[in-house]
XYZ file of N, CA and C in Angstrom:
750
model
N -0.984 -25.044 14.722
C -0.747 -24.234 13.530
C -0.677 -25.148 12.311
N -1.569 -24.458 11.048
C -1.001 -25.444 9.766
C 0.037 -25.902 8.935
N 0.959 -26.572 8.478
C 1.792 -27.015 8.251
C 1.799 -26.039 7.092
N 3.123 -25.263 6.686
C 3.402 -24.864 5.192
C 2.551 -25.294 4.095
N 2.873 -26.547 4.146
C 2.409 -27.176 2.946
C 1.017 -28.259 3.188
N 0.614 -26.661 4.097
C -1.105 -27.443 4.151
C -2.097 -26.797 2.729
N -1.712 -26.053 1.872
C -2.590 -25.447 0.965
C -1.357 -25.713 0.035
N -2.060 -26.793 -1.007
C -1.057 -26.943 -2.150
C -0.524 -26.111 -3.209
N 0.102 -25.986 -4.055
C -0.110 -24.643 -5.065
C -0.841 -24.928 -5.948
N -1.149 -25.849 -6.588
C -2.294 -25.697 -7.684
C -4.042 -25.201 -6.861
N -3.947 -26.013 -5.616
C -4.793 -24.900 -5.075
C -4.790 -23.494 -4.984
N -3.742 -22.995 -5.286
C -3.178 -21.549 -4.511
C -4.064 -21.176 -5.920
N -3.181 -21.694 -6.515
C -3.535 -21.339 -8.245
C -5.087 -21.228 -8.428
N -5.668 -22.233 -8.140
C -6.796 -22.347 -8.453
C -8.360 -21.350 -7.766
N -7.424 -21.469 -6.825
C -8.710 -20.222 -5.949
C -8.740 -18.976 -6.462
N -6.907 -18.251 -6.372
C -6.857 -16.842 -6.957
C -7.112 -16.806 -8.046
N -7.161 -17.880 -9.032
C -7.510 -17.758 -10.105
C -9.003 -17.646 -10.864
N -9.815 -18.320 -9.827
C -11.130 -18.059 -10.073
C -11.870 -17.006 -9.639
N -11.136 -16.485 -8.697
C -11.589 -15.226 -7.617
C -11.327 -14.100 -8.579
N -10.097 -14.419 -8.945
C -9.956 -12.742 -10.140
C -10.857 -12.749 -11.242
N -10.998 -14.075 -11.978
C -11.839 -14.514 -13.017
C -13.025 -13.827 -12.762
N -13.790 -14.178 -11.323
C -15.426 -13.699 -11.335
C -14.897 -12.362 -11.482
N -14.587 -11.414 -10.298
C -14.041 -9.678 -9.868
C -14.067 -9.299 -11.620
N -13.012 -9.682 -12.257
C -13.115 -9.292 -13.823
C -14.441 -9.335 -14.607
N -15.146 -10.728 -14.792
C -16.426 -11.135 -15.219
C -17.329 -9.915 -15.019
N -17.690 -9.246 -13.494
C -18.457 -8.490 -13.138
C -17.655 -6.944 -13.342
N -16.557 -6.763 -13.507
C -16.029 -5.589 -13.454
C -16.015 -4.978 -14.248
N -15.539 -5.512 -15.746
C -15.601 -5.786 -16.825
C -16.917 -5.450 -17.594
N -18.237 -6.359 -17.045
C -19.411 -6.471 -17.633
C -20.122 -5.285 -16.889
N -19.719 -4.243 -15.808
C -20.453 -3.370 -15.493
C -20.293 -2.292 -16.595
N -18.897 -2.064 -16.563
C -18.206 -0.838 -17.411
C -18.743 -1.210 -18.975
N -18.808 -2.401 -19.431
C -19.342 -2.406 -20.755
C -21.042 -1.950 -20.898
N -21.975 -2.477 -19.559
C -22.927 -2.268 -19.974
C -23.398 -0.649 -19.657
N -22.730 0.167 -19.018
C -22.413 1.291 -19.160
C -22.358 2.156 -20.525
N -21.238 1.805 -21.084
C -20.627 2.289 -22.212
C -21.200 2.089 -23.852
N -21.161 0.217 -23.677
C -21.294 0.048 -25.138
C -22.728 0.757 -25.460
N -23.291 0.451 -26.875
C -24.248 0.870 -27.374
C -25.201 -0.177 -27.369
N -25.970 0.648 -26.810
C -27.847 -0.568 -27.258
C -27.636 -1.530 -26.243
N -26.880 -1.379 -25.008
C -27.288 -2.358 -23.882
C -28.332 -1.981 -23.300
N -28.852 -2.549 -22.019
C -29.809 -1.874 -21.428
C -29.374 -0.651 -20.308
N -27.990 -0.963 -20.000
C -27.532 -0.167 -19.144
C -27.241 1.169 -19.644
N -26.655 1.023 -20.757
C -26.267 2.473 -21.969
C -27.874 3.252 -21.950
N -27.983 2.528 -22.250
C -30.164 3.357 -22.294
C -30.192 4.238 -21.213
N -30.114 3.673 -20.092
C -30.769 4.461 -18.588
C -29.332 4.205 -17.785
N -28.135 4.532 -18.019
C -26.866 4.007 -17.316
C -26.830 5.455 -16.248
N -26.699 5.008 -14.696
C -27.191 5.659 -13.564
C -25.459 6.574 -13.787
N -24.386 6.327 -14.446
C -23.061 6.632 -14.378
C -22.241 5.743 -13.666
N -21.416 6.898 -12.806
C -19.907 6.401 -12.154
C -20.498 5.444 -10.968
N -21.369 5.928 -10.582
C -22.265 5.294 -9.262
C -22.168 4.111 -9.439
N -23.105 3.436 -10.289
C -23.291 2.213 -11.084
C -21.592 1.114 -10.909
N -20.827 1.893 -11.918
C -19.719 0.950 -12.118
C -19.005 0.849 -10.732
N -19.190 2.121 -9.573
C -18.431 1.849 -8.331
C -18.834 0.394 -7.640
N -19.973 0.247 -7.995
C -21.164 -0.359 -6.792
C -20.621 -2.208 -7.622
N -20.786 -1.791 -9.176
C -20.491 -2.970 -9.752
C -18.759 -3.931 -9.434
N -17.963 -2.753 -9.247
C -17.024 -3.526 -9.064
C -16.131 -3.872 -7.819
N -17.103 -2.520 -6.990
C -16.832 -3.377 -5.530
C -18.113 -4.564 -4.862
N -18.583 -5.116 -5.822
C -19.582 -5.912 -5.628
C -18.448 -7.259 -6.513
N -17.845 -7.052 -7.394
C -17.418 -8.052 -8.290
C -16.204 -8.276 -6.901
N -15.324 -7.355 -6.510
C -14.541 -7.675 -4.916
C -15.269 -8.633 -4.332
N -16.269 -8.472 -3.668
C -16.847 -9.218 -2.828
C -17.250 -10.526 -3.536
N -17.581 -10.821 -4.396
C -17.695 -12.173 -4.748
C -16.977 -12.731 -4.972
N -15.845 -11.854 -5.878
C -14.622 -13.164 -6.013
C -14.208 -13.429 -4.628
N -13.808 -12.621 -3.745
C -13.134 -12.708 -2.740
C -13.670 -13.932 -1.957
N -15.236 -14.432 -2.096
C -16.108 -15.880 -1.302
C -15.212 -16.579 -2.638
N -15.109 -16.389 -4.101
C -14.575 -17.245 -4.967
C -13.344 -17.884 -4.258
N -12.362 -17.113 -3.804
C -10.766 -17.248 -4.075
C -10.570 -17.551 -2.082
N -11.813 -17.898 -1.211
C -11.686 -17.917 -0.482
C -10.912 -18.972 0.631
N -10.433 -19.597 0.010
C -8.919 -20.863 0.256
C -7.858 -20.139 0.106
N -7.667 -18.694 -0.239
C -6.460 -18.818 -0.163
C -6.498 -16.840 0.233
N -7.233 -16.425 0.689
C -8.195 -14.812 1.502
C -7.944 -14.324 0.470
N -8.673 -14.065 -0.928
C -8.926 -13.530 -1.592
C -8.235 -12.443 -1.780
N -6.889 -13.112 -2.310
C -6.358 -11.244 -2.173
C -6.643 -10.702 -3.612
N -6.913 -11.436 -4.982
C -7.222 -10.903 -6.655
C -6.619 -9.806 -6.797
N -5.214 -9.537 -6.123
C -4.815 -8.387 -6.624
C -3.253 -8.641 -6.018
N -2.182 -8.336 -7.002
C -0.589 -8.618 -6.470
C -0.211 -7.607 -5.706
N -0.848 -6.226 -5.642
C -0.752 -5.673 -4.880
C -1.006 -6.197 -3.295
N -2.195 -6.619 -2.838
C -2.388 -7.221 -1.642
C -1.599 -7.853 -1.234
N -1.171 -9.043 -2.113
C -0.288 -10.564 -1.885
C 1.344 -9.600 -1.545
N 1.410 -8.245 -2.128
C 3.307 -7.991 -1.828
C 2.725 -6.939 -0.581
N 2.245 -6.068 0.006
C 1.804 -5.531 0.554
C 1.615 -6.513 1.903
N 1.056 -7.791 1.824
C 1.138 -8.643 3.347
C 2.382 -9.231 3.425
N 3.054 -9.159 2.366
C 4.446 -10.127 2.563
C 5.568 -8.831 3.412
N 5.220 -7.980 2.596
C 6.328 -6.407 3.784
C 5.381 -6.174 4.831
N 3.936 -6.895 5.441
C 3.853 -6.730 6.713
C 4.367 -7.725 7.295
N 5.006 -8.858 6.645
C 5.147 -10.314 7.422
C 4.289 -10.847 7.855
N 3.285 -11.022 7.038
C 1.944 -11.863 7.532
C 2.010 -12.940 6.479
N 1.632 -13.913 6.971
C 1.342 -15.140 5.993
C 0.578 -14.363 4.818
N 0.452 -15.123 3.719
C -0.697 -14.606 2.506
C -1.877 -15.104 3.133
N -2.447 -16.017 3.559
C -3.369 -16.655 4.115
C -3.216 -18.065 5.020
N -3.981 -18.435 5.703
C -3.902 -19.445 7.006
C -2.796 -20.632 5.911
N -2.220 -21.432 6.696
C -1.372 -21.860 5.709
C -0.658 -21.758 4.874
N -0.237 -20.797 4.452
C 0.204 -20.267 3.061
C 1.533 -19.266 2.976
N 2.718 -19.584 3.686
C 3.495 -18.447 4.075
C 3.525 -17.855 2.978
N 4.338 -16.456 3.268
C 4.586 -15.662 1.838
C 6.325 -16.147 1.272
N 6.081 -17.257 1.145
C 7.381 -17.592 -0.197
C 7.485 -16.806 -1.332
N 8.868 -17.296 -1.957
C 8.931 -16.838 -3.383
C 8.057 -16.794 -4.003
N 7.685 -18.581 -4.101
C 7.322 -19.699 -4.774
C 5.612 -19.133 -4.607
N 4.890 -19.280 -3.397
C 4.088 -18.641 -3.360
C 3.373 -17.238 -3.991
N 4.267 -15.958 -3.215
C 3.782 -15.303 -4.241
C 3.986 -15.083 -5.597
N 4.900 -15.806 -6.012
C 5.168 -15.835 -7.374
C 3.639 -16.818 -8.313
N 2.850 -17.587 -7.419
C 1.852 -18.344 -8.046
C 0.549 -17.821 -7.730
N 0.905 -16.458 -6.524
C -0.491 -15.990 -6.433
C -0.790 -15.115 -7.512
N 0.441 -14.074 -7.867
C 0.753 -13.462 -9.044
C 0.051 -13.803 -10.406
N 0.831 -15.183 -10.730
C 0.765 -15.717 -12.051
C -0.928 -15.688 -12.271
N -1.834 -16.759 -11.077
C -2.701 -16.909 -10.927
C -3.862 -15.915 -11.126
N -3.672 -14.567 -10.993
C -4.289 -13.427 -10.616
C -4.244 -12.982 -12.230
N -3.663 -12.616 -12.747
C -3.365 -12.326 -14.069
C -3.867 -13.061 -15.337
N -3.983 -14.442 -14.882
C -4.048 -15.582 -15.719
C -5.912 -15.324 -15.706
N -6.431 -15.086 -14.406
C -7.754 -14.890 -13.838
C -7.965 -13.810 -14.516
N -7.523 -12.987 -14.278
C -8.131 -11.634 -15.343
C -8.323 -11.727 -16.775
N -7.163 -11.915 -17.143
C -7.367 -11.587 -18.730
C -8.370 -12.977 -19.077
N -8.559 -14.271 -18.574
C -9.642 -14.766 -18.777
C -11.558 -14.308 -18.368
N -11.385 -14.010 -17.324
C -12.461 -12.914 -17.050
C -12.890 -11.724 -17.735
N -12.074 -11.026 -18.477
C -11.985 -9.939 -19.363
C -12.443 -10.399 -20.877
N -11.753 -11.623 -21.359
C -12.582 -12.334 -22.259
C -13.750 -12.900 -22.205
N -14.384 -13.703 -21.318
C -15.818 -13.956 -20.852
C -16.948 -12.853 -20.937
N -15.970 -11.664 -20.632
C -17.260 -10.505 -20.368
C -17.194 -9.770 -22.059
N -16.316 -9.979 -22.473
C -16.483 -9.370 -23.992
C -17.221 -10.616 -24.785
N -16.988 -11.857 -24.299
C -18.222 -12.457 -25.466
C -19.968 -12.564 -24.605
N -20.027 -11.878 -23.620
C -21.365 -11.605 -23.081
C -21.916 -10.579 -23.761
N -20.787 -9.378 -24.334
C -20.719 -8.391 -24.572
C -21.019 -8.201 -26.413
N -20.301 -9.403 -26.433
C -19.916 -9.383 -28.503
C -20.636 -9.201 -29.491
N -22.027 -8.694 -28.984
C -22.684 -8.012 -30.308
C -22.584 -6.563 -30.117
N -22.470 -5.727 -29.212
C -22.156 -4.591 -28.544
C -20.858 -4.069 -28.702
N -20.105 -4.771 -28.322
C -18.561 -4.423 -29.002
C -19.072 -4.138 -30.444
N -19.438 -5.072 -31.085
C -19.882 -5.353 -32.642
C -20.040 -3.913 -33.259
N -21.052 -2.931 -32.593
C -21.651 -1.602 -33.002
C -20.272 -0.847 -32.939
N -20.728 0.220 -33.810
C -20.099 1.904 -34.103
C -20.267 2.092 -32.480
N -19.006 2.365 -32.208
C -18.675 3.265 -30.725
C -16.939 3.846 -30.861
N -17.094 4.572 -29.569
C -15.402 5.735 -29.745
C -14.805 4.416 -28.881
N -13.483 4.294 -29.836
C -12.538 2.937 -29.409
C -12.102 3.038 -28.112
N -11.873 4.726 -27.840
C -11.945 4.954 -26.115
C -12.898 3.980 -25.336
N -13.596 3.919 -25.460
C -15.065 3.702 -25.053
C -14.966 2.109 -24.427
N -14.911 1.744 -26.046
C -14.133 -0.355 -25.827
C -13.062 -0.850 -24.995
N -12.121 0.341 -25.166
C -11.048 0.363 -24.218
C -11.254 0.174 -22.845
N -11.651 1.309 -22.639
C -12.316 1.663 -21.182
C -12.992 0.719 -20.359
N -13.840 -0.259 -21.622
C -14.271 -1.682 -20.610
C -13.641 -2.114 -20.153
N -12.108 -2.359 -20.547
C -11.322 -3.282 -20.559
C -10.536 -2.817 -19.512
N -9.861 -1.535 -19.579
C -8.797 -1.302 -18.883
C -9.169 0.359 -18.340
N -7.900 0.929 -17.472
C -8.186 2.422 -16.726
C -7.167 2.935 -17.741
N -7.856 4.724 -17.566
C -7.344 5.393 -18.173
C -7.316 6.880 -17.694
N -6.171 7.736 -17.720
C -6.663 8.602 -16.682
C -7.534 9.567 -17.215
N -8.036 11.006 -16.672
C -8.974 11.890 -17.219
C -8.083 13.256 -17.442
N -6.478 12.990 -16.753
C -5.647 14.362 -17.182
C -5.001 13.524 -17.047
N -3.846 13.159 -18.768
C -3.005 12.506 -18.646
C -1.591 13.385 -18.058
N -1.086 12.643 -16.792
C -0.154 13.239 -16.011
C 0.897 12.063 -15.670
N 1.754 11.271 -16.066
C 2.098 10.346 -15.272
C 2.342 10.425 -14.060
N 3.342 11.347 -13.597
C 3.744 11.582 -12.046
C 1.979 11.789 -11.216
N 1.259 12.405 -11.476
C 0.193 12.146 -10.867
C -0.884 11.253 -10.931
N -0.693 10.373 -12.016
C -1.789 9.456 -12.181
C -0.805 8.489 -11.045
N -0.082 8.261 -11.190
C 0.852 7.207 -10.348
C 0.265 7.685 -8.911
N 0.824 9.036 -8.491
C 0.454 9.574 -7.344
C -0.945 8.928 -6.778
N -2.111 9.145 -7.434
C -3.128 8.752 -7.500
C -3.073 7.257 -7.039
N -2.873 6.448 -8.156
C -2.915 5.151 -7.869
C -2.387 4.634 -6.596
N -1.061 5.273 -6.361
C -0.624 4.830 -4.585
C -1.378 4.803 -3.772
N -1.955 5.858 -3.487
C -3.123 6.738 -2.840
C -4.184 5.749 -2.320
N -4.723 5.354 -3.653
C -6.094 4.697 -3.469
C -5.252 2.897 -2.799
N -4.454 2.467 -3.323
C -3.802 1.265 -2.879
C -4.020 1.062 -1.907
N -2.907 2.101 -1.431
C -2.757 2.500 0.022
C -3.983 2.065 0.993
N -4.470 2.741 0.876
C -6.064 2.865 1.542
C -6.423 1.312 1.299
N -7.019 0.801 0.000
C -7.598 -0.499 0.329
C -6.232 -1.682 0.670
N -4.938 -2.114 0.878
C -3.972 -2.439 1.461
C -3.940 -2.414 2.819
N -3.904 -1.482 3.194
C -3.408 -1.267 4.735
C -5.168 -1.135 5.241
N -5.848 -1.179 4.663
C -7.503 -1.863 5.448
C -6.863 -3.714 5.444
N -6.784 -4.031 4.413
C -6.803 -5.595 4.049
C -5.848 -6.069 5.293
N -5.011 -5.981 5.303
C -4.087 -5.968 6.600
C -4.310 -5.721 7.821
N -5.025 -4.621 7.952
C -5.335 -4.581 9.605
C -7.097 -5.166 9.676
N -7.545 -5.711 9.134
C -8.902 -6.071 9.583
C -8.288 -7.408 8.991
N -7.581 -8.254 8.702
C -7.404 -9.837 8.949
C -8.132 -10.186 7.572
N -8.656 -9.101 6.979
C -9.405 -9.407 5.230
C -10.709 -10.430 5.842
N -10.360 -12.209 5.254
C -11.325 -12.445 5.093
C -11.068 -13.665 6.600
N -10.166 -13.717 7.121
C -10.197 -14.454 8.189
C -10.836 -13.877 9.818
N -11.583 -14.400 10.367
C -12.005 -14.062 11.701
C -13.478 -13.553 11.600
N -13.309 -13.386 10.645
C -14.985 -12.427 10.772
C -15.637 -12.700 9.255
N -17.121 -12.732 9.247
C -17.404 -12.884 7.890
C -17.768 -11.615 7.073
N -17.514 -10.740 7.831
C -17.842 -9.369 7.179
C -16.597 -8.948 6.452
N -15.344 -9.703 6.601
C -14.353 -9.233 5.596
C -15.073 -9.105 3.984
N -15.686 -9.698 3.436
C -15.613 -9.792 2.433
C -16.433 -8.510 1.937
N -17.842 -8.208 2.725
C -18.202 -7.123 2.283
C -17.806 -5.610 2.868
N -16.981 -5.695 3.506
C -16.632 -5.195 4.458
C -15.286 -4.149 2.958
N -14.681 -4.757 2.141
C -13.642 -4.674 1.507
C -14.743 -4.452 0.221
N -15.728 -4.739 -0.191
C -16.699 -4.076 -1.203
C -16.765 -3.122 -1.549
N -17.319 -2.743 0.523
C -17.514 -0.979 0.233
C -16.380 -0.236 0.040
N -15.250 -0.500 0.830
C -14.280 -0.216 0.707
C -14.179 0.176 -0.781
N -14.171 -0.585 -1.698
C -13.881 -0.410 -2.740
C -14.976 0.713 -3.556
N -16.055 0.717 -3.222
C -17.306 1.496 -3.723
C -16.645 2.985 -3.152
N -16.464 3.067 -2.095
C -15.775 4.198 -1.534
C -14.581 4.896 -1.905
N -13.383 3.986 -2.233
C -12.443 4.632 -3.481
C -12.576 4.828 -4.461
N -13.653 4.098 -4.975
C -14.065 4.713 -6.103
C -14.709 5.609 -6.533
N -15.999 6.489 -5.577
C -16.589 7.391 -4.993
C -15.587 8.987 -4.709
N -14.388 8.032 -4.116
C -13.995 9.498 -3.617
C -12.542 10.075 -4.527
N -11.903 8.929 -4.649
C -10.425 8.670 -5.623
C -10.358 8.767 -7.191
N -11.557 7.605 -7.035
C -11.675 7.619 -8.862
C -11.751 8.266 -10.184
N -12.044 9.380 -9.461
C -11.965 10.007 -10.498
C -10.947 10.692 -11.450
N -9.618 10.751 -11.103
C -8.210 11.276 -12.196
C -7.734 10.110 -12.713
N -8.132 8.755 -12.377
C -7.628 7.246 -13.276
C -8.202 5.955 -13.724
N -9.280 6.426 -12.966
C -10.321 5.443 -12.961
C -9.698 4.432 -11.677
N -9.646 4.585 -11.052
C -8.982 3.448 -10.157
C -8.996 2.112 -10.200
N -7.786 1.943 -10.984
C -7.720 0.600 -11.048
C -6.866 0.178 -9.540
N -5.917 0.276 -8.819
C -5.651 0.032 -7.767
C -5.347 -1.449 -7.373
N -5.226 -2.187 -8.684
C -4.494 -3.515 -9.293
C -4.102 -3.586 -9.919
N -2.771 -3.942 -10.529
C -2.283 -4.245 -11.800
C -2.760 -5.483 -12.643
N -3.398 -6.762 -11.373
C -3.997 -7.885 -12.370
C -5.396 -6.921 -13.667
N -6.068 -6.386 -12.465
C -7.425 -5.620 -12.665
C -7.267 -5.085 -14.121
N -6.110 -4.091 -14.274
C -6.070 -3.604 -15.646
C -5.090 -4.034 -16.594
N -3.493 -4.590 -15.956
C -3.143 -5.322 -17.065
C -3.384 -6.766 -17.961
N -4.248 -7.691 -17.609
C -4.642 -9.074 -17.775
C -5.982 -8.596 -18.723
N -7.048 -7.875 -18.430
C -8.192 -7.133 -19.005
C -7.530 -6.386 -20.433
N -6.577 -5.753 -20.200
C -5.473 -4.735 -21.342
C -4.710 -6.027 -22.282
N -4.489 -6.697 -21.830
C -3.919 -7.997 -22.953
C -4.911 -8.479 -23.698
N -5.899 -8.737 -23.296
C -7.303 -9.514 -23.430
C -7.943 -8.304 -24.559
N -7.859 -7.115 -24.435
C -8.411 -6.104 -25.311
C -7.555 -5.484 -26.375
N -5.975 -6.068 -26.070
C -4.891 -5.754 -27.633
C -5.085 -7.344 -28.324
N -5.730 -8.400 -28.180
C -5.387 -9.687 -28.786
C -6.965 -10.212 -29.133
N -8.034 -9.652 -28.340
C -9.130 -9.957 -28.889
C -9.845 -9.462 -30.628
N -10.416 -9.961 -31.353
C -11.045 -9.629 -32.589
C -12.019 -8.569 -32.092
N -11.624 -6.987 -31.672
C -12.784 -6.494 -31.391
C -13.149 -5.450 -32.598
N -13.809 -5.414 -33.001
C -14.630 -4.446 -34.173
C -14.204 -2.753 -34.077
N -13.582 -2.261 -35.127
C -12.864 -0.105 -34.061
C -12.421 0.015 -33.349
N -11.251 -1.209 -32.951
C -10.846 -1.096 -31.349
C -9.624 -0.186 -30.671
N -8.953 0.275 -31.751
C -8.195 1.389 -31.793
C -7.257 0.869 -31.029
N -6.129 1.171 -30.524
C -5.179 1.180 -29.339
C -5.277 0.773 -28.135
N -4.597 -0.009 -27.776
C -4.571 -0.668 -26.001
C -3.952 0.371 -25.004
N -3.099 1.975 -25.691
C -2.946 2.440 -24.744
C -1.942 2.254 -24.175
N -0.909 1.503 -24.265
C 0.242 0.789 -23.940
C 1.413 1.777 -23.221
N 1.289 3.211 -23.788
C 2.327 4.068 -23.232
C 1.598 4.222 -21.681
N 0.410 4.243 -21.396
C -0.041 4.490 -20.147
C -0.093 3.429 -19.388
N 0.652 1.891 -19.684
C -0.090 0.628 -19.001
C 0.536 0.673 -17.640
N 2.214 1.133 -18.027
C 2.263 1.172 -16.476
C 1.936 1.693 -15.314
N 1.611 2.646 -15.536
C 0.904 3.357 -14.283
C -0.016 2.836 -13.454
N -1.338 1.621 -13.981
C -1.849 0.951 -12.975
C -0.868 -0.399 -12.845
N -0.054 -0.425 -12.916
C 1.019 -1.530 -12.525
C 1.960 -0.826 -11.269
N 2.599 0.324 -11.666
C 3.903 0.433 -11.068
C 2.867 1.018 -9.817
N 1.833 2.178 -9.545
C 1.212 2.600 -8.980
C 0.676 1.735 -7.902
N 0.003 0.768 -7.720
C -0.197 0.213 -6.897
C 0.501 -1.195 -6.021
N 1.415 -1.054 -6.866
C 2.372 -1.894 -6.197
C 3.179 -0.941 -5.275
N 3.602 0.144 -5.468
C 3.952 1.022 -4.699
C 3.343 1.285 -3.639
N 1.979 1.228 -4.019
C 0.997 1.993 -2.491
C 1.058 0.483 -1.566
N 0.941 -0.394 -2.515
C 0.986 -2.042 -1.584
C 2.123 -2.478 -0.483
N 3.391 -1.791 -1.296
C 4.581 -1.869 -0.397
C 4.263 -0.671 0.941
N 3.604 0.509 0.699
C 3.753 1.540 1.560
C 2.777 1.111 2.448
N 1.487 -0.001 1.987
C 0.631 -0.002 2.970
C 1.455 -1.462 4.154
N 2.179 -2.126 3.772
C 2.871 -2.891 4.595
C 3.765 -2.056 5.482
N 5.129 -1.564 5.103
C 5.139 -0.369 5.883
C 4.817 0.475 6.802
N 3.489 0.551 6.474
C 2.985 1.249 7.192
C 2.163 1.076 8.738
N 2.024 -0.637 8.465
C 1.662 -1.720 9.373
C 2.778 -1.990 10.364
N 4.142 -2.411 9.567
C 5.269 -2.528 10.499
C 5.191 -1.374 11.116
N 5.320 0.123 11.042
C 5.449 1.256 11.813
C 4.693 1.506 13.143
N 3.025 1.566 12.392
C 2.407 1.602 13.122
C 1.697 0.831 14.352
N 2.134 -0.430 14.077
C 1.249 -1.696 14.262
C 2.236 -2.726 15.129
């Protein structure tokens, strides 16, 4: 077995941190080329299809990104294996200290990823568009604002990709974890997504949501801030229930 302190923390740091970075980069840059104006995607944009496919495709790459430390790019995952009592990854118990740096790491990864894709983006932002719109690259928002049910929602979908991540070992044992957790994601988004946009991370939309109240963006209207918690408190909830749900069943 590997020693604790066989995966250092600036490694820890460094993997989740690049892993969320790409997931954002591509997550980010689907929903913009969607939305903004005069991309090529806005022209002929296929819809919801499109951004599902884009950002459970941006999953799967970061997840080979952040793959030193099983790609979890989401604090939901990292508290969700710690209430199953599973290591975070080979080496890596779930400490404080630990998840407290997979956390930091994940967040730090986003809202840098979220900036990358707005200056891919920055003549497009640039144009006349509904500040909804700019927003929306950036962060989730629901389609009936409800809190008690957007939350509801968000558990929901957690749930589901959590307690997969957990019982299929994610990205250890097999190499199909990684796409394996793609579709997964193409699939909640397909079937869930639609009352919040499923964010189903709090790095995913709050780190992207900082990055879009502090950036110079052109009409950018409001970050939305009364709604931020809901993809925060929401899937940390479903993360704890999908551990839970492992101890019970499992």
């Amino acid at each position: 077995m590997l020693s604790p302190l066989a995966v250092p923390i600036a490694t820890i740091f460094g993997s989740e941190f690049l892993g969320t970075m790409i997931l954002i980069i591509l997550g980010v840059g689907v929903v913009a080329n969607n939305l903004l104006p005069k991309t090529k995607g806005h022209d002929n944009a296929p819809g919801s299809l499109q951004i599902n496919w884009g950002w459970g495709l941006g999953v799967m790459f970061g997840v080979y990104g952040a793959y030193k430390t099983g790609g979890h790019l989401n604090p939901a995952v990292t508290i969700g294996l710690w209430v199953a009592g599973k290591d975070l990854a080979p080496g890596i118990p779930a400490t404080a200290g630990n998840i407290a740096t997979y956390i930091v790491a994940q967040m730090c990864g986003a809202f840098v990823g979220a900036v990358i894709a707005w200056l891919a983006y920055k003549q497009h932002y640039d144009e006349d568009c509904d500040p909804a719109d700019k927003l929306g690259t950036f962060a989730t928002g629901p389609a009936i604002r409800s809190p008690f049910w957007n939350t509801l929602t968000e558990i929901i979908g957690t749930w589901i990709l959590v307690i997969w991540v957990i019982i299929s070992g994610y990205t250890t044992g097999t190499a199909i974890g990684p796409f394996g957790v793609a579709l997964l994601i193409v699939a909640i988004g397909a079937s869930l997504g639609g009352p919040t946009g499923y964010a189903i991370n709090p790095a995913r939309d709050l780190g992207p949501r900082i990055a879009h109240a502090v950036l110079p963006i052109k009409g950018k209207g409001g970050s939305d801030w009364g709604y931020a918690w809901v993809p925060i408190v929401g899937p940390l909830i479903g993360g704890v229930l999908a551990g839970l749900t492992y101890i019970i069943f499992w």
